[in-house]
mmCIF file of C-alpha atoms in Angstrom:
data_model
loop_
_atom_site.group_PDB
_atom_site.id
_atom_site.type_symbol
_atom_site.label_atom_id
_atom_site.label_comp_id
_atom_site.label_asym_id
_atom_site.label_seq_id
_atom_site.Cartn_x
_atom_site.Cartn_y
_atom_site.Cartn_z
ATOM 1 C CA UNK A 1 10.186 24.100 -33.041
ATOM 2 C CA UNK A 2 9.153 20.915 -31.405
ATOM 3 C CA UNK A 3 8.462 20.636 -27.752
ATOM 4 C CA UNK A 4 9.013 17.238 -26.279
ATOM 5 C CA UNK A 5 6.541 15.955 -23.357
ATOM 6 C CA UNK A 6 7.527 12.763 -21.513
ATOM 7 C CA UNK A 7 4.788 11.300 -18.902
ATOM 8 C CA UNK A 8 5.060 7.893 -17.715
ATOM 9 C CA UNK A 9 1.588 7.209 -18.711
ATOM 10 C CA UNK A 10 1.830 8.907 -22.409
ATOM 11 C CA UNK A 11 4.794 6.353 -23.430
ATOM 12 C CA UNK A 12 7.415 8.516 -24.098
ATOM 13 C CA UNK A 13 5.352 9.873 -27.061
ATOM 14 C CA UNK A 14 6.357 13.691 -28.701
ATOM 15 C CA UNK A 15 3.566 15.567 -26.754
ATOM 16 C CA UNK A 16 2.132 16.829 -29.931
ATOM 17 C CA UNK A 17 0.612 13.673 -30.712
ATOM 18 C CA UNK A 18 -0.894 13.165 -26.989
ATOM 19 C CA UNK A 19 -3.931 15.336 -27.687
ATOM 20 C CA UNK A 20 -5.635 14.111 -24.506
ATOM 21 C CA UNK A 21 -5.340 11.878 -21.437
ATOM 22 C CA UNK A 22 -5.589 11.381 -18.006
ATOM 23 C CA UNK A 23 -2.576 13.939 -17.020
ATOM 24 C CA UNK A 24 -1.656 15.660 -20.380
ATOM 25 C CA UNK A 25 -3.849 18.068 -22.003
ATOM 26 C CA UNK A 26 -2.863 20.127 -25.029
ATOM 27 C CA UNK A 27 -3.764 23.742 -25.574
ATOM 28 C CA UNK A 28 -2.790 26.879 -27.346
ATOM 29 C CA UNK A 29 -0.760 30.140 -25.433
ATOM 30 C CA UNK A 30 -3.435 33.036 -25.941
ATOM 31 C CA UNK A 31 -0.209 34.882 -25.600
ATOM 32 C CA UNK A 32 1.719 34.112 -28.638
ATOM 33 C CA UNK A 33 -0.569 31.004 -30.300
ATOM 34 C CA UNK A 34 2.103 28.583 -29.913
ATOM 35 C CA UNK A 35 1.378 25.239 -27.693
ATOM 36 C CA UNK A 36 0.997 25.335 -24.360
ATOM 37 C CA UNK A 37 0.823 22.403 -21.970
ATOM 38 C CA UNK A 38 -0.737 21.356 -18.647
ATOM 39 C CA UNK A 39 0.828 18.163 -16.809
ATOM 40 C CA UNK A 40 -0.043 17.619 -13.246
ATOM 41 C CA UNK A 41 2.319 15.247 -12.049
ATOM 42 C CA UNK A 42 4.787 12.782 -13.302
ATOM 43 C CA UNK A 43 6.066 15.257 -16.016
ATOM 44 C CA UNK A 44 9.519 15.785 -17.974
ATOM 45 C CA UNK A 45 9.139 18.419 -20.877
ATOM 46 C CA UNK A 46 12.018 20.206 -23.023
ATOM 47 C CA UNK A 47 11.030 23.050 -24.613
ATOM 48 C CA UNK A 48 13.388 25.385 -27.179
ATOM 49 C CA UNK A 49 14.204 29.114 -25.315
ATOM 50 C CA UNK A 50 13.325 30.463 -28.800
ATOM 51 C CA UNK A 51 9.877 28.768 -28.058
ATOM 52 C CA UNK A 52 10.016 30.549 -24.833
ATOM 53 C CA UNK A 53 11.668 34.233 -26.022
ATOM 54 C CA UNK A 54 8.498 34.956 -28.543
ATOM 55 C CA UNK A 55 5.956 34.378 -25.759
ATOM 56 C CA UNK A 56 8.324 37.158 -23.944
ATOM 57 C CA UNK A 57 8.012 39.770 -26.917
ATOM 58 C CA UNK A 58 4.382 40.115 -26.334
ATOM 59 C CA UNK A 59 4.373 40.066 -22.588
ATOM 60 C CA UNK A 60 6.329 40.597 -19.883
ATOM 61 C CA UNK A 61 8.124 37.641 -17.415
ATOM 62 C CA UNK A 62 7.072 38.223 -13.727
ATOM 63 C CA UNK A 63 8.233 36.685 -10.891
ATOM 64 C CA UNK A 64 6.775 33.390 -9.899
ATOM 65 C CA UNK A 65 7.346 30.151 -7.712
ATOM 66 C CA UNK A 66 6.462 26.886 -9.675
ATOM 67 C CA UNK A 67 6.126 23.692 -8.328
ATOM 68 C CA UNK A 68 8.385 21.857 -10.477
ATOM 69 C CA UNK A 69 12.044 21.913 -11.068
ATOM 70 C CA UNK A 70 14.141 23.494 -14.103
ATOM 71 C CA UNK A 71 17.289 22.669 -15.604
ATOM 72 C CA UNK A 72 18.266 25.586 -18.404
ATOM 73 C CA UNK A 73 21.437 25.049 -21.192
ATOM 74 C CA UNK A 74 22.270 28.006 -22.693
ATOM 75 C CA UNK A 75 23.963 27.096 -26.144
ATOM 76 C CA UNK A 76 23.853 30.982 -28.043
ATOM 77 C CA UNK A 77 22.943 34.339 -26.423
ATOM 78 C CA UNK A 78 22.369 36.169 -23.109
ATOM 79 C CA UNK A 79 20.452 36.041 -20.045
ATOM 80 C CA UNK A 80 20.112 37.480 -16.959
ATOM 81 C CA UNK A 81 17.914 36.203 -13.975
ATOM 82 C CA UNK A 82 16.764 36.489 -10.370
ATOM 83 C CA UNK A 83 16.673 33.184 -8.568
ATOM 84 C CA UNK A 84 15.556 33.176 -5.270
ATOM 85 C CA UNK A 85 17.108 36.873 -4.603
ATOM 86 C CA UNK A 86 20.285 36.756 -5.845
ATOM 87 C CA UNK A 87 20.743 38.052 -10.358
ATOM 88 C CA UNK A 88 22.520 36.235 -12.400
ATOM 89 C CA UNK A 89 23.958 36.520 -15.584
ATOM 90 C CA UNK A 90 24.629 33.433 -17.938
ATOM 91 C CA UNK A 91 26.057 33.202 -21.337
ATOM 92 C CA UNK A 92 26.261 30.379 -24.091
ATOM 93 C CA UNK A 93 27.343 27.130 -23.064
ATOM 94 C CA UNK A 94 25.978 27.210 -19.489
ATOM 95 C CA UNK A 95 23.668 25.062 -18.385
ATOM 96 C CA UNK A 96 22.062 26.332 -14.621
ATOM 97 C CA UNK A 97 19.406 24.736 -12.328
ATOM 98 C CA UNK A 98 16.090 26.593 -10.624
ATOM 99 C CA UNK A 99 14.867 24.449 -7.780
ATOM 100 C CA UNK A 100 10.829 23.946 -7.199
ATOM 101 C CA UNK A 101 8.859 26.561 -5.156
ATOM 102 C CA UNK A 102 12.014 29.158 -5.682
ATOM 103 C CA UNK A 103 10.989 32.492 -6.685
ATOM 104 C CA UNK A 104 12.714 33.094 -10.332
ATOM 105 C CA UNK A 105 12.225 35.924 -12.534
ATOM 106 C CA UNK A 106 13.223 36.141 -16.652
ATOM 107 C CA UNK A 107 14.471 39.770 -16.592
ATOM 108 C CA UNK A 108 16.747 40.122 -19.762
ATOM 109 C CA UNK A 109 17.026 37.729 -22.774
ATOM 110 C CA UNK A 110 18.919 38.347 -25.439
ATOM 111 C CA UNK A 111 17.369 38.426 -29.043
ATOM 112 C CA UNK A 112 19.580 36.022 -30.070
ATOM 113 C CA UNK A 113 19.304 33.344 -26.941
ATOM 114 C CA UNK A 114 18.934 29.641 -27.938
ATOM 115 C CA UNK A 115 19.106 26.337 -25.998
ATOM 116 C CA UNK A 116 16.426 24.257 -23.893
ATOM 117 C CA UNK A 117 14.604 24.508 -20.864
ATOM 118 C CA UNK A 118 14.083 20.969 -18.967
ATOM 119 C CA UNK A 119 10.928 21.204 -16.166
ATOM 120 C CA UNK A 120 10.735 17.904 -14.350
ATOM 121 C CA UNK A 121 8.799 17.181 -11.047
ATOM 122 C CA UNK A 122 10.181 14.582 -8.106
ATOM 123 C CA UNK A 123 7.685 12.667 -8.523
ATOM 124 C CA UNK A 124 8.561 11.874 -12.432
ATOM 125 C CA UNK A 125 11.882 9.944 -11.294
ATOM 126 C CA UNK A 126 10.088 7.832 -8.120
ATOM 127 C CA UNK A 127 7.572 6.036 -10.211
ATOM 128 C CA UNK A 128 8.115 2.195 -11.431
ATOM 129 C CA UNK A 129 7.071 1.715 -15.056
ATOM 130 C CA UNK A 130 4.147 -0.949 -15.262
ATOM 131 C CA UNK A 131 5.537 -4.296 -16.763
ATOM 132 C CA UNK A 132 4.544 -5.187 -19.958
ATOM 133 C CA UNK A 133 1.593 -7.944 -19.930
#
């Protein structure tokens, strides 16, 4: 599984091979020893659900409020959430949005759920690439 970091700074590069910069800094989950990354501003990432589910196997989701936005497809499988205080349910071939600073909580995937999850902050989409020299 790959996960895909886009910063304006890192040049579009797969995150992977940014091992460090200003804003990106690559690290390992002590949860389940896959990557883990830190951006603190200007961030797009896409990471696989499957990438996501095994970190859940070993510990349980609780609810948090993050300071970015998420954009979830759904392509295979089951899952049902609490955004803001309202639980949904979504199936394959939905793709569902969780606005920054909402209160979300994971509280059922299925084993065999698949798509992506897109985190993005505002200020990613505001910023003017610098000009080639």
């Amino acid at each position: 599984m790959e996960v895909i970091q886009k910063n304006k700074k890192s040049e579009g590069k797969n995150f992977a091979a940014v091992t460090q910069s200003k804003n990106n800094s690559l690290d390992v989950c002590e949860v389940c020893g896959s990557v883990r990354h830190t951006v603190f501003q200007n961030f797009l990432s896409i990471v696989p659900l499957e990438m996501i589910k095994s970190c859940q196997r070993n510990t349980p989701f609780h609810s948090t409020r993050k300071g970015f936005y998420s954009m979830i497809l759904i392509t295979k499988g089951r899952a049902t959430e609490t955004i803001g205080y309202k639980t949904y349910t979504f199936e394959g071939g939905t793709l569902y949005f969780i606005p920054e600073n909402t209160l979300h909580k994971i509280q059922y995937w299925s084993p065999d759920i698949e798509g992506y999850h897109c985190s993005f902050d505002s200020e990613y989409f505001f910023i003017v690439p610098e000009k080639p020299d």
